[in-house]
Tab-separated table of C-alpha atoms in Angstrom:
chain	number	residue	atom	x	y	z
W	1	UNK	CA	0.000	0.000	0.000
W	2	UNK	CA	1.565	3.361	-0.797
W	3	UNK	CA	2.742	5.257	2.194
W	4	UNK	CA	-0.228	8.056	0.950
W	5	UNK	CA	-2.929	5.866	1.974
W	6	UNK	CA	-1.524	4.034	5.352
W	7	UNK	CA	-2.916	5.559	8.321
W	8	UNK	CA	-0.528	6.528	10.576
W	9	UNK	CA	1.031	8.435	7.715
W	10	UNK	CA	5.094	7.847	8.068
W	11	UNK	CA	7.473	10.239	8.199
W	12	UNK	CA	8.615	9.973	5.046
W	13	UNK	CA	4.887	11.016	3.694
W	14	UNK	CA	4.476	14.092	6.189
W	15	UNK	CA	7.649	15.369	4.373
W	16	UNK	CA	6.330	14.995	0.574
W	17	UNK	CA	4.719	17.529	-1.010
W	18	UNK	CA	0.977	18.231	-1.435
W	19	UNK	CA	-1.986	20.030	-3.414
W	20	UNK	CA	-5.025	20.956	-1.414
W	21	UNK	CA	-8.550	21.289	-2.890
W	22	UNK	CA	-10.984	22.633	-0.646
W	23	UNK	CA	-14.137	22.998	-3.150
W	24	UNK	CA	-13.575	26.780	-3.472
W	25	UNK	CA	-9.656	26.766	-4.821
W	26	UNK	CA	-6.039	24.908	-4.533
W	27	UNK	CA	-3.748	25.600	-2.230
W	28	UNK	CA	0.207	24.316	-2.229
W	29	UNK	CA	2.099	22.596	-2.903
W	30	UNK	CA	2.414	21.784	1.138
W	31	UNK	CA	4.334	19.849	3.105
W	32	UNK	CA	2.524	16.622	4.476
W	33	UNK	CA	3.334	17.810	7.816
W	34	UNK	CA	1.418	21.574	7.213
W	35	UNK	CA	-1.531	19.793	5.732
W	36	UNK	CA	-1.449	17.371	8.577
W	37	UNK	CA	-1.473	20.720	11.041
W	38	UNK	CA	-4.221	22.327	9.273
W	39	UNK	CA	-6.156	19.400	9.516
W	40	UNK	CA	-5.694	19.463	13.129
W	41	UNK	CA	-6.578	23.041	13.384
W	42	UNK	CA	-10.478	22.619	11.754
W	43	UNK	CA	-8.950	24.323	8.176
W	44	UNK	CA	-10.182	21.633	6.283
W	45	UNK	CA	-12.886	19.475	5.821
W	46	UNK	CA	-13.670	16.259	5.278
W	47	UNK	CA	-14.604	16.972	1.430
W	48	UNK	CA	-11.651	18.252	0.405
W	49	UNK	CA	-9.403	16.400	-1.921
W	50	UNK	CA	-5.386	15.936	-1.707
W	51	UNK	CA	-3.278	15.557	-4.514
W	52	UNK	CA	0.485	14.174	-3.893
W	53	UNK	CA	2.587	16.514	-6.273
W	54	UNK	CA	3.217	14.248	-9.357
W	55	UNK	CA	0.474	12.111	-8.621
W	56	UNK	CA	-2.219	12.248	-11.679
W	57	UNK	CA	-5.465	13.135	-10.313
W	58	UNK	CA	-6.908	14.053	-6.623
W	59	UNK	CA	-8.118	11.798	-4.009
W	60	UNK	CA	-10.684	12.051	-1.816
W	61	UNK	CA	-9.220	13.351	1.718
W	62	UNK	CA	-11.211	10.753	3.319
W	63	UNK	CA	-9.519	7.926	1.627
W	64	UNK	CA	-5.789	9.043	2.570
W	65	UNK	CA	-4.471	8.591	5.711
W	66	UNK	CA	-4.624	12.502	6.610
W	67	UNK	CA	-8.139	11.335	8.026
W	68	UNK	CA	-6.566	9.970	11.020
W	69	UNK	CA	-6.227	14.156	11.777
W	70	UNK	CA	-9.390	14.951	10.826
W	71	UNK	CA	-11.419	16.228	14.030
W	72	UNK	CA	-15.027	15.449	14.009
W	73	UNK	CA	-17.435	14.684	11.528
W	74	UNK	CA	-20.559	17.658	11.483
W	75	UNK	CA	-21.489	19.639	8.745
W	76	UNK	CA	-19.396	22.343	9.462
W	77	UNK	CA	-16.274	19.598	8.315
W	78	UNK	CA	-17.838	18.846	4.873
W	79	UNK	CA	-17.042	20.921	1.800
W	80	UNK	CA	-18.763	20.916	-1.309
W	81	UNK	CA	-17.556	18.153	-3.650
W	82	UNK	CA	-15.666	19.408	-6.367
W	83	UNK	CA	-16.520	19.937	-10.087
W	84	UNK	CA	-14.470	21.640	-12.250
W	85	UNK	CA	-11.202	19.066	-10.823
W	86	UNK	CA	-11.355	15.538	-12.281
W	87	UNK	CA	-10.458	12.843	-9.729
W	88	UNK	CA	-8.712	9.881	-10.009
W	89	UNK	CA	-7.589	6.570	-8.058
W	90	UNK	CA	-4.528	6.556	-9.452
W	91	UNK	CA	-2.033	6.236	-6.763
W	92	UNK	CA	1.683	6.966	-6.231
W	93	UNK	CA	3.762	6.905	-3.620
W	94	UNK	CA	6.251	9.805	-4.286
W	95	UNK	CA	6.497	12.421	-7.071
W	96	UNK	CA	7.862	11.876	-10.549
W	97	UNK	CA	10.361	14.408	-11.297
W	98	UNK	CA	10.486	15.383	-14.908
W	99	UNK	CA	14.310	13.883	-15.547
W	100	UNK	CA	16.660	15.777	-18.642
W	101	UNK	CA	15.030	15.004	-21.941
W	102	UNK	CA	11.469	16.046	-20.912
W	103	UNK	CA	13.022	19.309	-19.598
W	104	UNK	CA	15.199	19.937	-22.409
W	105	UNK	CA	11.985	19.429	-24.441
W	106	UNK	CA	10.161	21.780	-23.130
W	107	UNK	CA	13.303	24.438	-23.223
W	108	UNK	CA	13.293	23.912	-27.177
W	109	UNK	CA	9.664	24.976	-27.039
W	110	UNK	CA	9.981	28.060	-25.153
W	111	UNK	CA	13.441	28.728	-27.338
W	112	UNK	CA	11.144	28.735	-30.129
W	113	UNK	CA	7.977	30.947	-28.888
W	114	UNK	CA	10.138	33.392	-27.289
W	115	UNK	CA	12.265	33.579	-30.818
W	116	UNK	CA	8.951	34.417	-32.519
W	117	UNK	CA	7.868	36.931	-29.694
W	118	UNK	CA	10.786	38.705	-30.153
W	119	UNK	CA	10.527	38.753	-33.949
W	120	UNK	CA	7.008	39.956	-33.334
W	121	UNK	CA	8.622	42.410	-31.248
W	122	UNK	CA	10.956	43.752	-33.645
W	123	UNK	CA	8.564	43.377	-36.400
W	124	UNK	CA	6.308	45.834	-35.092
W	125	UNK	CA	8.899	48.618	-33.803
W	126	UNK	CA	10.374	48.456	-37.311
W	127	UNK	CA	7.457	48.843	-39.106
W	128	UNK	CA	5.992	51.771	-36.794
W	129	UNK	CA	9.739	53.593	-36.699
W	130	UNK	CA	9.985	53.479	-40.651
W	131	UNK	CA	6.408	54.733	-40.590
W	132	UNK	CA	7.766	57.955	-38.535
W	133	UNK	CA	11.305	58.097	-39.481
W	134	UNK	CA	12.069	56.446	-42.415
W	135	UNK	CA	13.972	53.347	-43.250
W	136	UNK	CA	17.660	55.179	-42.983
W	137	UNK	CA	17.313	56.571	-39.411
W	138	UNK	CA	15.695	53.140	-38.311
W	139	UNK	CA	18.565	51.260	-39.930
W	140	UNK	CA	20.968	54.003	-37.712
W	141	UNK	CA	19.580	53.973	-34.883
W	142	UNK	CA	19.249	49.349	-34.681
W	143	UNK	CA	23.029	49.493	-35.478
W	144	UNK	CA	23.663	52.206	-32.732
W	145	UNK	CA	22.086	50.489	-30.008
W	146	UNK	CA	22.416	47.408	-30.565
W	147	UNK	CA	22.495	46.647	-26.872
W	148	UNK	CA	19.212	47.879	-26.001
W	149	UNK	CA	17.393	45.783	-28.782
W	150	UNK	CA	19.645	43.038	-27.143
W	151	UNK	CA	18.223	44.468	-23.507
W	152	UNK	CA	14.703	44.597	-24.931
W	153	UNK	CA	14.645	41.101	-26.257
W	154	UNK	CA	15.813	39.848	-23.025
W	155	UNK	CA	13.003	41.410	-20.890
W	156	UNK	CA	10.611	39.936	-22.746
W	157	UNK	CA	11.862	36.052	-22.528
W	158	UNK	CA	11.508	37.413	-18.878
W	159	UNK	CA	8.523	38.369	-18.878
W	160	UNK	CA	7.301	35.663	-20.785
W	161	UNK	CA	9.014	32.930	-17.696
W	162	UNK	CA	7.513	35.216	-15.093
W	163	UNK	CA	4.000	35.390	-16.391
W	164	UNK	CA	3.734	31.690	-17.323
W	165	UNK	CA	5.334	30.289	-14.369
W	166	UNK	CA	3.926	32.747	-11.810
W	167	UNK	CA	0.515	32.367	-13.081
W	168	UNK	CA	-1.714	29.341	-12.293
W	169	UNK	CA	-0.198	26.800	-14.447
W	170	UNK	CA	3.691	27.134	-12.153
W	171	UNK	CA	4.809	26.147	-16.192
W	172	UNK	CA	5.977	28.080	-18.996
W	173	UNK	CA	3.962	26.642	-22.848
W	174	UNK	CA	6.943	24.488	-23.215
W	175	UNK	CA	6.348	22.615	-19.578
W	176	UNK	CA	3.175	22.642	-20.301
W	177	UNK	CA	3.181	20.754	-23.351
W	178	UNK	CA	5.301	18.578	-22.074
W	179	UNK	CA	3.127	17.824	-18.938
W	180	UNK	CA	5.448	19.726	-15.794
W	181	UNK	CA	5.344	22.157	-14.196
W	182	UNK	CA	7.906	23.480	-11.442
W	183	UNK	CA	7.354	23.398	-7.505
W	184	UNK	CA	8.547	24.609	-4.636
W	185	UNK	CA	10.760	22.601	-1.756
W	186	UNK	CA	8.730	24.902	1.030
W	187	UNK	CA	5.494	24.787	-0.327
W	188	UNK	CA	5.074	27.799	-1.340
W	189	UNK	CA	3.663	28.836	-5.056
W	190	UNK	CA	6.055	30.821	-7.370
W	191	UNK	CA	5.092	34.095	-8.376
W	192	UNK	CA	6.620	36.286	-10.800
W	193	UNK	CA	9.649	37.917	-8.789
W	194	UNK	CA	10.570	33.996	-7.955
W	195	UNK	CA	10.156	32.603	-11.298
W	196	UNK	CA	12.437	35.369	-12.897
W	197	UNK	CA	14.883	34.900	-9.888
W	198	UNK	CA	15.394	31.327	-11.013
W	199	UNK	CA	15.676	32.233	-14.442
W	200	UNK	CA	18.560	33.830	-13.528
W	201	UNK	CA	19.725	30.904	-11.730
W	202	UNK	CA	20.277	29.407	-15.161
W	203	UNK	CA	23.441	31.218	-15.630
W	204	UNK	CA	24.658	29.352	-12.899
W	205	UNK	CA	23.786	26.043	-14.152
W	206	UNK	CA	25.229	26.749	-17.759
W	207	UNK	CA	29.304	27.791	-16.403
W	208	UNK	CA	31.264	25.741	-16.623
W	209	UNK	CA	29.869	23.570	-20.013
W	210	UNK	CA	26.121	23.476	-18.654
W	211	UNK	CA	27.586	21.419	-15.807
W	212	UNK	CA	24.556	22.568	-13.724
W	213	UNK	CA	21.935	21.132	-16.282
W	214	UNK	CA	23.737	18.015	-16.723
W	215	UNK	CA	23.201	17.320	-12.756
W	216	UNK	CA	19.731	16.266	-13.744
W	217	UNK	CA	21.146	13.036	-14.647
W	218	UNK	CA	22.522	11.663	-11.548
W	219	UNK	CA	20.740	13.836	-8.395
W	220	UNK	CA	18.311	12.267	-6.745
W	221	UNK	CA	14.566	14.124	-7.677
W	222	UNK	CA	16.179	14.808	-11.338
W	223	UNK	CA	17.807	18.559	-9.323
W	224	UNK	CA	19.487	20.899	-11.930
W	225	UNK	CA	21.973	23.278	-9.865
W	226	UNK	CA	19.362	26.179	-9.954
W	227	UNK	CA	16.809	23.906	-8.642
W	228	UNK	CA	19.304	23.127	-5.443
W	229	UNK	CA	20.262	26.918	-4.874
W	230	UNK	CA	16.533	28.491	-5.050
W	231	UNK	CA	15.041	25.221	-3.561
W	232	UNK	CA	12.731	23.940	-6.858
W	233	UNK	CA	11.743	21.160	-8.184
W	234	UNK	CA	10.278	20.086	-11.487
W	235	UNK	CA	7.511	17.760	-11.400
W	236	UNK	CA	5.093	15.635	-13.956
W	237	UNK	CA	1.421	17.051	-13.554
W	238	UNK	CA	-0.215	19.910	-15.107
W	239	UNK	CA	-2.437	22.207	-12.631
């Protein structure tokens, strides 16, 4: 039986990580041990569903072995059943980190939408500066500032990371595709600041010879070197 569904839940399952779904909205990923202490507190109720991060689908909190903390059993403890989540009895007993290939799958994807944002980018500028200035001063002025087209191009592949992966889906379009999506080692969800921090943390990973990236291989949860300094991981699952 996986260690989800035994009741006492062991140690090892208090420190995986979690997706709570109340009937109103999701909230994690959490630690097993801060769902299991806002169980205990009366924050949630009996018809709420739990999804281990990695896991397929969501399972009924009632048939995990959080129940054991579950204080009593009145109305007040039952939420509504959810609709708009599909559930499923699949079952796993720990998370299925997204290994190199998948990742570096999902990286060509984003190369690519970000290359054609860009060019949209540029497309648009040109067209609207020849419009004003002519075709002569626009030429001038691209190959006089070359660095702040440069500077331009790279705010938008961040904005692009910190939209996509601070927003609901924790994934850029590539991950997405791909079916991952990136989580947090405390539980908490990324937001925008966070997801462009770790962006950044790819420069880390790529010196020397992508060393960083090729880490994936051989850590244990599939860890890039970014993913060990800002405390990530990156997880099968879509949200």
């Amino acid at each position: 039986m996986s260690e989800f569904f035994r009741s006492p839940l062991s140690a090892e399952a208090l420190e995986q990580l979690y997706y709570l779904h109340d009937g109103v909205g999701i909230i994690g990923p959490i630690t097993g041990a801060k769902l299991k202490e806002m169980i205990e507190s009366g924050a949630v109720a009996r018809g709420s569903n739990v999804n281990l991060v990695g896991a397929p689908g969501w399972t009924p909190l009632d048939q995990t072995g959080f129940i054991a903390f579950l204080k009593g059993d009145g109305p007040e403890n039952r939420a509504a059943p959810i609709s708009s989540v599909p559930l499923s009895g699949a079952r796993s007993s720990a998370p299925r980190y997204a290994g190199f290939w998948i990742r570096l799958g999902a990286y060509a994807i984003d190369y690519a939408l970000t290359v054609l944002l860009v060019g949209l980018a540029g497309a648009i500028f040109a067209i609207v500066s020849v419009s004003f200035f002519g075709a002569d001063r626009t030429e001038a002025f691209l190959n006089e500032n070359s660095l702040v087209v440069d500077l331009i191009g790279t705010v938008i592949a961040l904005g692009y990371c910190g939209y996509f992966c601070g927003g609901p889906w924790q994934a850029t379009p590539g991950k997405r595709i791909c079916g991952i999506h990136i989580v947090r080692t405390d539980g908490k969800r990324l937001d925008a600041p966070f997801a462009i921090l770790r962006n950044f943390g790819y420069l880390a990973s790529s010196l020397p010879l992508f060393f960083g990236f090729l880490m994936i291989f051989w850590t244990d949860e599939s860890k890039a070197l970014h993913d060990m300094i800002l405390g990530t991981r990156v997880v099968y699952g879509k949200l």
